[in-house]
């Protein structure tokens, strides 16, 4: 078990601030490295300075938070290290495991994951269009909205991949409380029209990690 290593940035305990499980306590396992470079990324520190850590050490760190049985594997792009995800499932068979991904990678760890939160990156991120490869019944789809001009492109992606409305989350872009509050009202109105779910960034509003 301890021979398995993963590229890791950090492990911490907080609440899930976004998406389907918003407000729930979770242990965050942040993998390092990403295949995309979003201009507004709030975790650019995962692009460099990461550590190669033995699985056994990761397990010990997670077990420090024994009161919590909810893992959020995030990044970076965790789907670049699917063997590590499989290893964490084996180590924590009764945990709820959620993976946050940009959706660019095919899924090889389907059985190990309870929820994939897929955040497809539209052109406001500065990335070229890419194929949405992470699509299955365990997925919800989260789109970061910086302004009204983003909505037509999001609509095209939803239509192209036939994503169900009840699995769509729209979230305001921003790393400050002021930015989140400024952008949220038109997104709420659009969600009401389309039947999508609005997600804030609760950890930002509360000043949490």
mmCIF file of C-alpha atoms in Angstrom:
data_model
loop_
_atom_site.group_PDB
_atom_site.id
_atom_site.type_symbol
_atom_site.label_atom_id
_atom_site.label_comp_id
_atom_site.label_asym_id
_atom_site.label_seq_id
_atom_site.Cartn_x
_atom_site.Cartn_y
_atom_site.Cartn_z
ATOM 1 C CA UNK A 1 0.000 0.000 0.000
ATOM 2 C CA UNK A 2 2.702 2.505 1.035
ATOM 3 C CA UNK A 3 4.551 1.971 -2.265
ATOM 4 C CA UNK A 4 1.818 3.925 -4.039
ATOM 5 C CA UNK A 5 2.606 7.628 -4.284
ATOM 6 C CA UNK A 6 0.595 10.619 -5.379
ATOM 7 C CA UNK A 7 1.354 14.190 -6.374
ATOM 8 C CA UNK A 8 -0.177 16.089 -3.476
ATOM 9 C CA UNK A 9 -0.540 19.755 -2.630
ATOM 10 C CA UNK A 10 -2.429 19.792 0.675
ATOM 11 C CA UNK A 11 -4.966 18.110 2.955
ATOM 12 C CA UNK A 12 -7.332 20.139 5.124
ATOM 13 C CA UNK A 13 -10.694 19.948 6.907
ATOM 14 C CA UNK A 14 -13.435 22.448 6.082
ATOM 15 C CA UNK A 15 -16.935 22.546 4.623
ATOM 16 C CA UNK A 16 -17.830 21.978 1.002
ATOM 17 C CA UNK A 17 -18.488 25.453 -0.342
ATOM 18 C CA UNK A 18 -19.917 24.609 -3.759
ATOM 19 C CA UNK A 19 -22.285 22.336 -5.633
ATOM 20 C CA UNK A 20 -24.485 19.456 -4.548
ATOM 21 C CA UNK A 21 -22.960 18.979 -1.089
ATOM 22 C CA UNK A 22 -22.623 22.634 -0.138
ATOM 23 C CA UNK A 23 -22.313 23.206 3.603
ATOM 24 C CA UNK A 24 -21.282 19.656 4.468
ATOM 25 C CA UNK A 25 -18.073 19.048 6.446
ATOM 26 C CA UNK A 26 -15.398 17.356 4.334
ATOM 27 C CA UNK A 27 -11.742 16.419 4.309
ATOM 28 C CA UNK A 28 -10.191 17.962 1.206
ATOM 29 C CA UNK A 29 -7.374 16.087 -0.518
ATOM 30 C CA UNK A 30 -5.889 18.488 -3.034
ATOM 31 C CA UNK A 31 -3.848 16.820 -5.758
ATOM 32 C CA UNK A 32 -1.155 18.772 -7.567
ATOM 33 C CA UNK A 33 -0.794 19.513 -11.296
ATOM 34 C CA UNK A 34 -3.435 20.393 -13.864
ATOM 35 C CA UNK A 35 -3.743 19.988 -17.621
ATOM 36 C CA UNK A 36 -5.565 23.331 -17.964
ATOM 37 C CA UNK A 37 -4.416 26.825 -17.054
ATOM 38 C CA UNK A 38 -7.456 28.941 -16.203
ATOM 39 C CA UNK A 39 -6.733 32.663 -16.065
ATOM 40 C CA UNK A 40 -8.977 33.095 -13.008
ATOM 41 C CA UNK A 41 -7.912 29.912 -11.198
ATOM 42 C CA UNK A 42 -7.863 30.418 -7.421
ATOM 43 C CA UNK A 43 -5.519 27.463 -6.845
ATOM 44 C CA UNK A 44 -2.656 28.333 -9.199
ATOM 45 C CA UNK A 45 -0.329 27.216 -6.421
ATOM 46 C CA UNK A 46 -1.181 23.627 -7.415
ATOM 47 C CA UNK A 47 0.549 24.112 -10.775
ATOM 48 C CA UNK A 48 3.992 23.905 -9.133
ATOM 49 C CA UNK A 49 5.697 23.149 -5.839
ATOM 50 C CA UNK A 50 3.804 19.919 -5.197
ATOM 51 C CA UNK A 51 5.062 16.928 -3.232
ATOM 52 C CA UNK A 52 5.236 13.243 -4.076
ATOM 53 C CA UNK A 53 3.694 11.633 -1.003
ATOM 54 C CA UNK A 54 3.349 7.965 -0.099
ATOM 55 C CA UNK A 55 -0.210 6.690 0.194
ATOM 56 C CA UNK A 56 0.387 5.586 3.774
ATOM 57 C CA UNK A 57 1.188 9.144 4.829
ATOM 58 C CA UNK A 58 -1.913 10.475 3.091
ATOM 59 C CA UNK A 59 -4.060 7.905 4.895
ATOM 60 C CA UNK A 60 -2.597 8.923 8.262
ATOM 61 C CA UNK A 61 -3.374 12.574 7.599
ATOM 62 C CA UNK A 62 -6.971 11.856 6.563
ATOM 63 C CA UNK A 63 -7.528 9.729 9.662
ATOM 64 C CA UNK A 64 -6.716 12.713 11.876
ATOM 65 C CA UNK A 65 -10.226 13.920 11.042
ATOM 66 C CA UNK A 66 -11.937 10.715 12.143
ATOM 67 C CA UNK A 67 -15.227 12.518 12.800
ATOM 68 C CA UNK A 68 -15.646 13.088 9.047
ATOM 69 C CA UNK A 69 -16.340 10.352 6.485
ATOM 70 C CA UNK A 70 -16.626 12.650 3.467
ATOM 71 C CA UNK A 71 -13.612 13.086 1.169
ATOM 72 C CA UNK A 72 -13.416 15.739 -1.522
ATOM 73 C CA UNK A 73 -10.605 14.968 -3.954
ATOM 74 C CA UNK A 74 -9.775 18.166 -5.778
ATOM 75 C CA UNK A 75 -6.875 19.893 -7.454
ATOM 76 C CA UNK A 76 -5.298 20.706 -9.684
ATOM 77 C CA UNK A 77 -6.883 17.988 -11.797
ATOM 78 C CA UNK A 78 -7.402 14.792 -9.766
ATOM 79 C CA UNK A 79 -8.399 12.700 -12.775
ATOM 80 C CA UNK A 80 -4.757 12.768 -13.870
ATOM 81 C CA UNK A 81 -4.106 10.450 -10.900
ATOM 82 C CA UNK A 82 -6.927 7.927 -11.047
ATOM 83 C CA UNK A 83 -4.807 5.124 -9.578
ATOM 84 C CA UNK A 84 -4.455 7.255 -6.457
ATOM 85 C CA UNK A 85 -8.234 7.704 -6.309
ATOM 86 C CA UNK A 86 -8.683 3.927 -6.530
ATOM 87 C CA UNK A 87 -6.148 3.477 -3.732
ATOM 88 C CA UNK A 88 -7.976 5.956 -1.493
ATOM 89 C CA UNK A 89 -11.243 4.107 -2.057
ATOM 90 C CA UNK A 90 -9.580 0.855 -1.031
ATOM 91 C CA UNK A 91 -8.230 2.532 2.106
ATOM 92 C CA UNK A 92 -11.585 4.143 2.973
ATOM 93 C CA UNK A 93 -14.272 1.738 1.716
ATOM 94 C CA UNK A 94 -17.114 3.295 3.747
ATOM 95 C CA UNK A 95 -16.343 6.946 3.012
ATOM 96 C CA UNK A 96 -18.330 9.170 0.653
ATOM 97 C CA UNK A 97 -15.851 10.220 -2.038
ATOM 98 C CA UNK A 98 -16.471 13.247 -4.222
ATOM 99 C CA UNK A 99 -14.124 14.206 -7.060
ATOM 100 C CA UNK A 100 -13.917 17.727 -8.501
ATOM 101 C CA UNK A 101 -12.746 17.659 -12.115
ATOM 102 C CA UNK A 102 -12.651 19.772 -15.267
ATOM 103 C CA UNK A 103 -14.170 16.880 -17.214
ATOM 104 C CA UNK A 104 -11.378 16.552 -19.782
ATOM 105 C CA UNK A 105 -10.310 13.029 -18.798
ATOM 106 C CA UNK A 106 -12.025 9.669 -19.461
ATOM 107 C CA UNK A 107 -13.156 7.898 -16.299
ATOM 108 C CA UNK A 108 -11.289 4.775 -15.154
ATOM 109 C CA UNK A 109 -12.219 5.069 -11.466
ATOM 110 C CA UNK A 110 -16.034 5.028 -11.774
ATOM 111 C CA UNK A 111 -16.651 2.438 -9.051
ATOM 112 C CA UNK A 112 -14.412 4.266 -6.565
ATOM 113 C CA UNK A 113 -16.319 7.554 -6.647
ATOM 114 C CA UNK A 114 -19.745 8.516 -5.298
ATOM 115 C CA UNK A 115 -19.991 11.898 -7.033
ATOM 116 C CA UNK A 116 -18.123 13.618 -9.851
ATOM 117 C CA UNK A 117 -18.529 17.400 -9.775
ATOM 118 C CA UNK A 118 -17.586 18.320 -13.321
ATOM 119 C CA UNK A 119 -16.650 21.957 -13.898
ATOM 120 C CA UNK A 120 -16.338 22.368 -17.657
ATOM 121 C CA UNK A 121 -14.140 25.360 -18.456
ATOM 122 C CA UNK A 122 -15.616 27.697 -21.062
ATOM 123 C CA UNK A 123 -13.688 30.344 -23.004
ATOM 124 C CA UNK A 124 -13.811 32.822 -20.092
ATOM 125 C CA UNK A 125 -11.114 30.615 -18.527
ATOM 126 C CA UNK A 126 -8.672 31.286 -21.363
ATOM 127 C CA UNK A 127 -8.586 27.606 -22.392
ATOM 128 C CA UNK A 128 -9.382 26.267 -25.846
ATOM 129 C CA UNK A 129 -12.605 24.231 -26.179
ATOM 130 C CA UNK A 130 -12.206 20.566 -25.260
ATOM 131 C CA UNK A 131 -14.290 17.410 -25.287
ATOM 132 C CA UNK A 132 -16.299 16.734 -22.146
ATOM 133 C CA UNK A 133 -15.179 13.174 -21.387
ATOM 134 C CA UNK A 134 -16.308 12.820 -17.768
ATOM 135 C CA UNK A 135 -19.982 12.008 -18.308
ATOM 136 C CA UNK A 136 -21.933 9.378 -16.400
ATOM 137 C CA UNK A 137 -24.855 8.983 -14.002
ATOM 138 C CA UNK A 138 -22.686 9.991 -11.032
ATOM 139 C CA UNK A 139 -21.918 13.420 -12.489
ATOM 140 C CA UNK A 140 -23.247 16.871 -11.791
ATOM 141 C CA UNK A 141 -22.065 19.753 -13.964
ATOM 142 C CA UNK A 142 -20.937 23.097 -12.571
ATOM 143 C CA UNK A 143 -20.305 26.153 -14.731
ATOM 144 C CA UNK A 144 -18.440 29.234 -13.504
ATOM 145 C CA UNK A 145 -20.188 32.403 -14.705
ATOM 146 C CA UNK A 146 -18.285 35.679 -14.890
ATOM 147 C CA UNK A 147 -20.921 37.698 -16.726
ATOM 148 C CA UNK A 148 -24.039 37.489 -18.886
ATOM 149 C CA UNK A 149 -21.866 37.010 -21.979
ATOM 150 C CA UNK A 150 -20.922 33.544 -20.684
ATOM 151 C CA UNK A 151 -24.484 32.208 -20.726
ATOM 152 C CA UNK A 152 -24.846 31.508 -24.493
ATOM 153 C CA UNK A 153 -21.652 29.438 -24.541
ATOM 154 C CA UNK A 154 -22.774 27.484 -21.482
ATOM 155 C CA UNK A 155 -26.094 26.814 -23.229
ATOM 156 C CA UNK A 156 -24.219 25.421 -26.255
ATOM 157 C CA UNK A 157 -22.211 23.001 -24.088
ATOM 158 C CA UNK A 158 -25.328 21.831 -22.249
ATOM 159 C CA UNK A 159 -27.149 21.223 -25.530
ATOM 160 C CA UNK A 160 -24.174 19.536 -27.222
ATOM 161 C CA UNK A 161 -23.777 16.945 -24.473
ATOM 162 C CA UNK A 162 -27.493 16.712 -23.597
ATOM 163 C CA UNK A 163 -26.838 17.480 -19.941
ATOM 164 C CA UNK A 164 -30.011 17.228 -17.808
ATOM 165 C CA UNK A 165 -31.229 20.475 -16.244
ATOM 166 C CA UNK A 166 -31.520 18.924 -12.783
ATOM 167 C CA UNK A 167 -27.772 18.235 -12.797
ATOM 168 C CA UNK A 168 -26.646 21.726 -13.832
ATOM 169 C CA UNK A 169 -25.156 24.135 -11.286
ATOM 170 C CA UNK A 170 -24.285 27.738 -12.151
ATOM 171 C CA UNK A 171 -21.854 29.547 -9.861
ATOM 172 C CA UNK A 172 -20.596 33.146 -9.834
ATOM 173 C CA UNK A 173 -16.916 33.674 -10.506
ATOM 174 C CA UNK A 174 -15.015 35.451 -7.759
ATOM 175 C CA UNK A 175 -12.528 35.000 -4.955
ATOM 176 C CA UNK A 176 -13.933 37.746 -2.716
ATOM 177 C CA UNK A 177 -17.267 38.164 -0.978
ATOM 178 C CA UNK A 178 -17.913 41.375 -2.938
ATOM 179 C CA UNK A 179 -17.349 39.681 -6.307
ATOM 180 C CA UNK A 180 -19.653 36.772 -5.449
ATOM 181 C CA UNK A 181 -22.479 39.043 -4.297
ATOM 182 C CA UNK A 182 -22.065 41.342 -7.305
ATOM 183 C CA UNK A 183 -22.521 38.556 -9.859
ATOM 184 C CA UNK A 184 -25.127 36.359 -8.215
ATOM 185 C CA UNK A 185 -28.470 38.039 -8.992
ATOM 186 C CA UNK A 186 -28.561 37.588 -12.773
ATOM 187 C CA UNK A 187 -27.368 33.990 -12.345
ATOM 188 C CA UNK A 188 -30.208 33.272 -9.914
ATOM 189 C CA UNK A 189 -32.696 34.724 -12.406
ATOM 190 C CA UNK A 190 -31.286 32.575 -15.224
ATOM 191 C CA UNK A 191 -31.434 29.442 -13.057
ATOM 192 C CA UNK A 192 -35.109 30.145 -12.327
ATOM 193 C CA UNK A 193 -35.831 30.367 -16.052
ATOM 194 C CA UNK A 194 -33.885 27.234 -17.012
ATOM 195 C CA UNK A 195 -34.541 25.037 -13.983
ATOM 196 C CA UNK A 196 -30.859 24.900 -13.043
ATOM 197 C CA UNK A 197 -29.447 25.026 -9.508
ATOM 198 C CA UNK A 198 -27.651 28.111 -8.245
ATOM 199 C CA UNK A 199 -24.487 27.514 -6.246
ATOM 200 C CA UNK A 200 -22.698 30.215 -4.335
ATOM 201 C CA UNK A 201 -19.122 29.860 -3.025
ATOM 202 C CA UNK A 202 -19.991 29.478 0.631
ATOM 203 C CA UNK A 203 -16.417 29.152 1.855
ATOM 204 C CA UNK A 204 -15.606 32.538 0.294
ATOM 205 C CA UNK A 205 -18.643 34.180 1.888
ATOM 206 C CA UNK A 206 -17.710 32.746 5.287
ATOM 207 C CA UNK A 207 -13.995 33.466 4.990
ATOM 208 C CA UNK A 208 -13.023 29.781 5.140
ATOM 209 C CA UNK A 209 -10.410 27.810 3.225
#
